[in-house]
Amino acid sequence: MAQQRTLARYLTEEQRNKGVITGDLKLLIDIVSRACQAISIAIGKGGLGGVLGEAGSDNVQGEAQKKLDVLSNDILLDANEWGGHLAAMASEEMDLPHLVPHRFPKGEYLLTFDPLDGSSNIDVNVSIGTIFSVLKCPDGADLSTPQAAEQAFLQPGTAQVAAGYAVYGPTTLLVLTVGDGVVVFTLDREQGQFILTQENVQIPADTKEFAINMSNQRFWEAPVQRYVAEMQAGKEGPLGKDYNMRWVASMVADVHRIMTRGGIFMYPLDSKLKDKGGKLRLMYEANPMALLIEQAGGAATTGRQRILDIQPGNLHQRVPVILGSKNEVDRVTGYHTA
Ligand code: AHG
Ligand code: MN
Ligand code: MN
């Protein structure tokens, strides 16, 4: 039987044979993957583990936190504090960066995460996930206070050295890029290991499947109105093909479908979101997903700009997101910029 390639082996080979990652980045990704395993176990217990329902608190964005949002955030913080690979972490669930406590050594990386993506799906037993992004901490960055540390994180998505997501669905998967293509690992629950199950993921350039929350239609801008109307017109319309629609409302699950069989995902700007800049967060949702999508041959824009080129203004900045199969993303981006 062919030997299984574990995540540890993949990372070691990326470090040793290709020199793509450092030892500390290997440790970081390994630790994040173990935290995702712990989150997966907690999710799997569901009502038996008392993890469902509201936490009774709000996060910095004014959203009600679920118990699993808080638990997943704590699991990721605890797992990553001690390794010596990180300078600081930032999360959807924390107003300010979390500095590595003084009793632990500080490392050269910064980690951002959406600990639990798709919170509205937790209590209904639909796929949810974790999204993460890794940056280098700039030399001489001021990490004296959490307030000062925010500046170190404000780097464009092109600076990411790794990004990934875990999907907690019928199986738990870890989808990863270290800038050398996209690879997929499946959690073997008996072994407690992520095993490589797909390499060199490629998103088809064309698609007949779109993902958008149609309930926002009346608020969309003209270019998105035009594009969705053209898709709905089907074979007889200007795009000349019949489209299907899917919307899980967990970005990880919607992006993972696109990774698997192509498609276009849109959470565009609309009149309701204009003041906020968009719905999804740049640093721990849009940027890691954009890097993964581009590494798999797809494209990711706001409609007006490549997501990875955005210079972030603050940690919790929101942006419009259009990503997936390249020809479709280029088309709708063209409608915005024409
Ligand atoms: P989170 O649960 O981390 O706040 O993210 C939810 C996001 C994203 O996963 C999803 O694509 C989108 O919100 C769904 O929004 P709607 O409920 O407006 O469809
Ligand atoms: Mn999210
Ligand atoms: Mn979340």
Short mmCIF file of C-alpha atoms and ligand atoms in Angstrom, two decimals:
data_model
loop_
_atom_site.label_atom_id
_atom_site.label_comp_id
_atom_site.label_asym_id
_atom_site.label_seq_id
_atom_site.Cartn_x
_atom_site.Cartn_y
_atom_site.Cartn_z
CA MET A 1 0.00 0.00 0.00
CA ALA A 2 1.28 3.45 -0.87
CA GLN A 3 2.43 5.36 2.18
CA GLN A 4 0.05 8.04 3.40
CA ARG A 5 1.30 11.60 3.28
CA THR A 6 0.43 13.32 6.50
CA LEU A 7 0.33 17.09 6.92
CA ALA A 8 3.58 16.84 8.94
CA ARG A 9 5.27 15.06 6.05
CA TYR A 10 3.96 17.53 3.46
CA LEU A 11 5.24 20.45 5.54
CA THR A 12 8.61 18.81 6.12
CA GLU A 13 9.00 18.22 2.38
CA GLU A 14 8.04 21.82 1.59
CA GLN A 15 10.72 22.92 4.05
CA ARG A 16 13.49 20.42 3.25
CA ASN A 17 13.16 19.75 -0.48
CA LYS A 18 11.72 22.98 -1.77
CA GLY A 19 12.79 25.51 0.85
CA VAL A 20 9.34 27.08 0.54
CA ILE A 21 8.72 27.35 4.30
CA THR A 22 10.78 27.85 7.44
CA GLY A 23 10.82 25.55 10.46
CA ASP A 24 8.81 28.08 12.43
CA LEU A 25 6.14 28.34 9.73
CA LYS A 26 5.93 24.54 9.71
CA LEU A 27 5.37 24.55 13.47
CA LEU A 28 2.79 27.31 13.15
CA ILE A 29 0.73 25.44 10.53
CA ASP A 30 1.01 22.20 12.47
CA ILE A 31 -0.26 23.92 15.63
CA VAL A 32 -3.13 25.60 13.75
CA SER A 33 -4.09 22.21 12.28
CA ARG A 34 -4.18 20.68 15.78
CA ALA A 35 -6.35 23.52 16.99
CA CYS A 36 -8.70 22.85 14.06
CA GLN A 37 -8.83 19.19 15.12
CA ALA A 38 -9.81 20.26 18.63
CA ILE A 39 -12.51 22.56 17.20
CA SER A 40 -13.73 19.71 14.99
CA ILE A 41 -14.06 17.44 18.05
CA ALA A 42 -15.99 20.09 19.98
CA ILE A 43 -18.33 20.66 17.01
CA GLY A 44 -18.83 16.90 16.65
CA LYS A 45 -20.15 16.66 20.20
CA GLY A 46 -22.82 19.27 19.44
CA GLY A 47 -25.61 19.35 22.00
CA LEU A 48 -23.94 16.53 23.97
CA GLY A 49 -20.95 18.78 24.64
CA GLY A 50 -23.02 21.83 25.52
CA VAL A 51 -21.35 23.82 22.74
CA LEU A 52 -24.46 25.00 20.87
CA GLY A 53 -26.32 28.27 21.37
CA GLU A 54 -25.52 31.84 22.26
CA ALA A 55 -22.53 32.98 24.31
CA GLY A 56 -24.50 35.97 25.58
CA SER A 57 -21.91 38.50 24.38
CA ASP A 58 -21.21 40.66 21.30
CA ASN A 59 -17.95 40.90 19.33
CA VAL A 60 -16.27 44.13 18.18
CA GLN A 61 -18.44 44.17 15.05
CA GLY A 62 -21.60 44.18 17.19
CA GLU A 63 -22.51 40.61 16.21
CA ALA A 64 -23.93 38.25 18.85
CA GLN A 65 -21.31 35.61 19.63
CA LYS A 66 -22.20 31.94 19.70
CA LYS A 67 -20.59 29.67 22.29
CA LEU A 68 -18.59 28.05 19.50
CA ASP A 69 -17.25 31.42 18.26
CA VAL A 70 -15.76 32.02 21.71
CA LEU A 71 -14.60 28.44 22.27
CA SER A 72 -12.89 28.23 18.87
CA ASN A 73 -11.18 31.56 19.45
CA ASP A 74 -9.89 30.35 22.85
CA ILE A 75 -8.65 27.06 21.35
CA LEU A 76 -6.66 28.91 18.66
CA LEU A 77 -5.21 31.41 21.16
CA ASP A 78 -4.16 28.75 23.68
CA ALA A 79 -2.64 26.51 21.01
CA ASN A 80 -0.55 29.27 19.46
CA GLU A 81 0.77 31.17 22.47
CA TRP A 82 3.61 28.96 23.60
CA GLY A 83 5.35 27.79 20.39
CA GLY A 84 7.74 30.72 20.00
CA HIS A 85 6.74 31.13 16.35
CA LEU A 86 4.36 34.07 16.73
CA ALA A 87 4.62 37.73 17.62
CA ALA A 88 0.85 38.35 17.83
CA MET A 89 -2.56 37.11 16.74
CA ALA A 90 -5.73 38.87 15.62
CA SER A 91 -9.23 37.51 15.27
CA GLU A 92 -12.77 38.37 14.27
CA GLU A 93 -13.73 37.84 17.89
CA MET A 94 -11.20 40.28 19.46
CA ASP A 95 -11.20 44.03 19.20
CA LEU A 96 -7.40 44.30 19.39
CA PRO A 97 -4.46 41.99 18.65
CA HIS A 98 -3.51 39.40 21.25
CA LEU A 99 0.18 39.67 22.10
CA VAL A 100 2.22 36.60 22.99
CA PRO A 101 2.54 36.71 26.82
CA HIS A 102 5.99 37.69 28.13
CA ARG A 103 6.62 34.25 29.64
CA PHE A 104 6.85 32.77 26.12
CA PRO A 105 9.41 33.54 23.41
CA LYS A 106 8.27 35.76 20.54
CA GLY A 107 8.59 34.65 16.92
CA GLU A 108 8.55 36.30 13.51
CA TYR A 109 4.99 35.57 12.34
CA LEU A 110 1.56 37.15 12.74
CA LEU A 111 -1.57 35.02 12.62
CA THR A 112 -5.10 36.23 11.87
CA PHE A 113 -8.19 34.05 11.97
CA ASP A 114 -11.92 33.77 11.70
CA PRO A 115 -12.17 31.07 14.38
CA LEU A 116 -15.65 29.95 13.42
CA ASP A 117 -17.00 30.92 10.03
CA GLY A 118 -20.68 30.45 9.26
CA SER A 119 -21.98 31.03 12.78
CA SER A 120 -25.61 31.07 11.61
CA ASN A 121 -25.16 27.42 10.58
CA ILE A 122 -23.86 26.08 13.92
CA ASP A 123 -27.18 25.31 15.55
CA VAL A 124 -28.70 23.87 12.36
CA ASN A 125 -25.92 21.31 11.81
CA VAL A 126 -24.71 22.72 8.48
CA SER A 127 -21.03 22.96 7.44
CA ILE A 128 -18.95 25.62 9.20
CA GLY A 129 -15.22 26.33 9.25
CA THR A 130 -12.10 28.16 10.43
CA ILE A 131 -10.13 30.55 8.18
CA PHE A 132 -6.54 31.67 8.85
CA SER A 133 -3.84 33.84 7.34
CA VAL A 134 -0.13 34.16 8.16
CA LEU A 135 2.02 37.29 7.70
CA LYS A 136 5.62 38.08 8.61
CA CYS A 137 5.93 40.57 11.45
CA PRO A 138 7.79 43.62 10.04
CA ASP A 139 11.23 44.24 11.54
CA GLY A 140 11.12 46.77 14.33
CA ALA A 141 7.30 46.58 14.67
CA ASP A 142 5.99 48.19 17.85
CA LEU A 143 4.45 45.36 19.87
CA SER A 144 4.51 47.21 23.19
CA THR A 145 0.70 47.34 23.46
CA PRO A 146 -2.17 45.64 21.61
CA GLN A 147 -3.16 49.08 20.25
CA ALA A 148 0.32 49.67 18.82
CA ALA A 149 0.53 46.13 17.42
CA GLU A 150 -2.41 46.66 15.03
CA GLN A 151 -0.09 48.52 12.64
CA ALA A 152 2.09 45.42 12.11
CA PHE A 153 -0.91 43.52 10.69
CA LEU A 154 -1.87 46.15 8.11
CA GLN A 155 -0.17 44.51 5.13
CA PRO A 156 -1.75 43.71 1.74
CA GLY A 157 -2.83 40.13 1.04
CA THR A 158 0.09 39.66 -1.35
CA ALA A 159 2.33 39.61 1.76
CA GLN A 160 0.67 36.46 3.16
CA VAL A 161 3.13 33.57 3.54
CA ALA A 162 0.41 30.97 4.14
CA ALA A 163 -3.36 30.79 4.26
CA GLY A 164 -5.92 28.09 4.75
CA TYR A 165 -9.27 26.97 6.02
CA ALA A 166 -10.74 23.98 7.78
CA VAL A 167 -14.24 22.87 6.75
CA TYR A 168 -16.20 21.00 9.41
CA GLY A 169 -18.64 19.14 7.19
CA PRO A 170 -19.46 15.45 6.77
CA THR A 171 -15.66 15.16 6.80
CA THR A 172 -13.22 17.63 8.29
CA LEU A 173 -10.83 18.99 5.65
CA LEU A 174 -7.85 21.31 5.83
CA VAL A 175 -7.20 23.30 2.66
CA LEU A 176 -3.82 25.01 2.62
CA THR A 177 -1.45 27.13 0.58
CA VAL A 178 2.11 28.10 1.42
CA GLY A 179 2.37 29.86 -1.95
CA ASP A 180 3.10 26.59 -3.75
CA GLY A 181 -0.37 25.66 -5.02
CA VAL A 182 -3.35 24.45 -3.01
CA VAL A 183 -3.45 21.11 -1.20
CA VAL A 184 -6.30 19.37 0.63
CA PHE A 185 -5.96 17.16 3.71
CA THR A 186 -8.71 14.98 5.17
CA LEU A 187 -8.87 14.40 8.92
CA ASP A 188 -8.52 10.73 9.82
CA ARG A 189 -10.40 10.81 13.10
CA GLU A 190 -9.02 7.45 14.35
CA GLN A 191 -5.40 8.44 13.71
CA GLY A 192 -5.91 12.06 14.74
CA GLN A 193 -3.98 13.13 11.63
CA PHE A 194 -4.62 15.18 8.52
CA ILE A 195 -3.83 13.04 5.45
CA LEU A 196 -3.12 14.54 2.00
CA THR A 197 -6.02 13.71 -0.31
CA GLN A 198 -5.63 16.24 -3.14
CA GLU A 199 -2.73 18.16 -4.62
CA ASN A 200 -2.52 20.95 -7.16
CA VAL A 201 -6.17 22.00 -6.88
CA GLN A 202 -7.30 23.81 -10.05
CA ILE A 203 -10.51 25.78 -10.36
CA PRO A 204 -12.06 25.56 -13.85
CA ALA A 205 -12.00 28.97 -15.59
CA ASP A 206 -15.64 28.66 -16.66
CA THR A 207 -18.67 27.72 -14.61
CA LYS A 208 -22.46 27.46 -14.61
CA GLU A 209 -22.88 27.87 -10.85
CA PHE A 210 -23.18 31.07 -8.82
CA ALA A 211 -23.41 31.82 -5.10
CA ILE A 212 -24.96 35.04 -3.80
CA ASN A 213 -27.50 35.91 -1.14
CA MET A 214 -30.44 36.75 -3.43
CA SER A 215 -32.39 38.37 -0.59
CA ASN A 216 -30.11 41.40 -0.99
CA GLN A 217 -30.94 41.83 -4.68
CA ARG A 218 -32.80 45.12 -4.33
CA PHE A 219 -29.74 46.69 -2.63
CA TRP A 220 -27.10 45.63 -5.21
CA GLU A 221 -25.23 48.02 -7.48
CA ALA A 222 -25.95 48.09 -11.25
CA PRO A 223 -23.01 45.86 -12.37
CA VAL A 224 -24.08 43.00 -10.08
CA GLN A 225 -27.74 43.49 -11.07
CA ARG A 226 -26.70 43.17 -14.71
CA TYR A 227 -24.53 40.08 -14.20
CA VAL A 228 -27.06 38.14 -12.12
CA ALA A 229 -29.88 39.06 -14.54
CA GLU A 230 -27.75 37.77 -17.43
CA MET A 231 -27.10 34.48 -15.60
CA GLN A 232 -30.79 34.10 -14.82
CA ALA A 233 -31.65 34.68 -18.48
CA GLY A 234 -29.98 31.32 -19.16
CA LYS A 235 -29.38 29.82 -22.60
CA GLU A 236 -31.50 32.45 -24.33
CA GLY A 237 -29.63 35.31 -22.60
CA PRO A 238 -26.31 37.00 -23.46
CA LEU A 239 -24.21 34.39 -21.58
CA GLY A 240 -25.78 31.55 -23.57
CA LYS A 241 -25.96 28.95 -20.79
CA ASP A 242 -28.25 27.87 -17.97
CA TYR A 243 -26.86 28.55 -14.49
CA ASN A 244 -27.54 26.88 -11.15
CA MET A 245 -27.42 28.64 -7.76
CA ARG A 246 -26.08 27.59 -4.34
CA TRP A 247 -25.77 29.59 -1.10
CA VAL A 248 -24.68 27.79 2.08
CA ALA A 249 -24.07 31.05 4.04
CA SER A 250 -20.78 29.68 5.39
CA MET A 251 -18.03 31.25 3.27
CA VAL A 252 -15.80 28.22 3.85
CA ALA A 253 -18.40 25.83 2.49
CA ASP A 254 -19.23 28.04 -0.50
CA VAL A 255 -15.52 28.53 -1.29
CA HIS A 256 -14.83 24.84 -0.86
CA ARG A 257 -17.52 23.96 -3.41
CA ILE A 258 -15.78 26.34 -5.84
CA MET A 259 -12.41 24.71 -5.06
CA THR A 260 -13.97 21.37 -5.89
CA ARG A 261 -15.99 22.06 -9.05
CA GLY A 262 -15.71 25.76 -9.87
CA GLY A 263 -18.28 28.52 -9.50
CA ILE A 264 -18.50 32.19 -8.60
CA PHE A 265 -19.08 33.53 -5.07
CA MET A 266 -20.21 37.09 -4.49
CA TYR A 267 -20.80 39.14 -1.36
CA PRO A 268 -20.80 42.44 -3.25
CA LEU A 269 -21.14 45.99 -2.05
CA ASP A 270 -24.77 47.09 -1.72
CA SER A 271 -26.61 50.18 -0.54
CA LYS A 272 -27.20 48.60 2.88
CA LEU A 273 -23.48 47.84 3.36
CA LYS A 274 -22.07 51.00 1.78
CA ASP A 275 -21.07 52.66 5.08
CA LYS A 276 -19.32 49.51 6.30
CA GLY A 277 -17.48 48.91 3.00
CA GLY A 278 -18.87 45.38 2.56
CA LYS A 279 -19.90 42.37 4.64
CA LEU A 280 -16.83 40.15 4.74
CA ARG A 281 -13.65 41.04 6.60
CA LEU A 282 -10.44 41.64 4.65
CA MET A 283 -7.77 40.37 7.05
CA TYR A 284 -9.23 37.00 8.03
CA GLU A 285 -11.88 36.18 5.41
CA ALA A 286 -11.23 37.88 2.05
CA ASN A 287 -7.42 37.83 1.98
CA PRO A 288 -6.81 34.17 2.92
CA MET A 289 -9.59 33.03 0.57
CA ALA A 290 -8.28 35.26 -2.24
CA LEU A 291 -4.78 33.79 -1.91
CA LEU A 292 -6.13 30.23 -1.96
CA ILE A 293 -8.36 30.97 -4.95
CA GLU A 294 -5.55 32.61 -6.93
CA GLN A 295 -3.18 29.76 -6.06
CA ALA A 296 -5.78 27.41 -7.54
CA GLY A 297 -5.97 29.40 -10.79
CA GLY A 298 -9.07 31.46 -9.93
CA ALA A 299 -9.50 35.20 -9.39
CA ALA A 300 -10.68 37.39 -6.49
CA THR A 301 -11.70 41.05 -6.69
CA THR A 302 -13.91 43.60 -5.00
CA GLY A 303 -15.46 44.28 -8.42
CA ARG A 304 -13.08 47.21 -8.78
CA GLN A 305 -9.73 45.93 -7.51
CA ARG A 306 -7.79 42.72 -6.90
CA ILE A 307 -8.42 41.82 -3.25
CA LEU A 308 -4.78 40.90 -2.56
CA ASP A 309 -3.62 44.41 -3.57
CA ILE A 310 -5.73 46.26 -1.00
CA GLN A 311 -3.72 48.18 1.60
CA PRO A 312 -5.69 47.56 4.81
CA GLY A 313 -6.67 50.57 6.91
CA ASN A 314 -7.67 48.64 10.01
CA LEU A 315 -7.82 45.12 11.40
CA HIS A 316 -11.55 44.61 10.98
CA GLN A 317 -11.94 46.35 7.61
CA ARG A 318 -14.74 44.97 5.42
CA VAL A 319 -14.59 44.60 1.65
CA PRO A 320 -16.85 43.45 -1.19
CA VAL A 321 -15.85 39.95 -2.37
CA ILE A 322 -16.22 38.38 -5.83
CA LEU A 323 -14.18 35.21 -6.29
CA GLY A 324 -13.94 31.90 -8.10
CA SER A 325 -13.77 30.77 -11.73
CA LYS A 326 -11.53 33.25 -13.53
CA ASN A 327 -13.56 34.04 -16.65
CA GLU A 328 -16.71 34.76 -14.64
CA VAL A 329 -14.88 36.94 -12.08
CA ASP A 330 -13.22 38.85 -14.93
CA ARG A 331 -16.61 39.38 -16.58
CA VAL A 332 -18.36 40.86 -13.54
CA THR A 333 -15.24 42.88 -12.64
CA GLY A 334 -15.35 44.26 -16.18
CA TYR A 335 -18.95 45.34 -15.65
CA HIS A 336 -17.79 47.39 -12.62
CA THR A 337 -14.79 48.98 -14.27
CA ALA A 338 -16.14 49.59 -17.79
P1 AHG B 1 -19.12 34.66 10.39
O1 AHG B 1 -19.99 33.53 10.79
O2 AHG B 1 -17.66 34.40 10.61
O3 AHG B 1 -19.56 36.00 10.93
O4 AHG B 1 -19.16 34.80 8.79
C1 AHG B 1 -20.40 34.72 8.13
C2 AHG B 1 -20.24 35.23 6.75
C3 AHG B 1 -19.80 34.21 5.72
O5 AHG B 1 -19.40 32.98 6.21
C4 AHG B 1 -21.02 34.03 4.83
O6 AHG B 1 -20.62 33.96 3.49
C5 AHG B 1 -21.86 35.23 5.08
O7 AHG B 1 -21.48 35.73 6.33
C6 AHG B 1 -23.32 34.91 5.07
O8 AHG B 1 -24.02 36.08 5.14
P2 AHG B 1 -25.62 36.13 5.01
O9 AHG B 1 -26.16 35.54 6.27
O10 AHG B 1 -25.90 37.60 4.86
O11 AHG B 1 -26.02 35.33 3.80
MN MN B 2 -16.72 34.40 8.71
MN MN B 3 -16.65 33.94 12.42
#
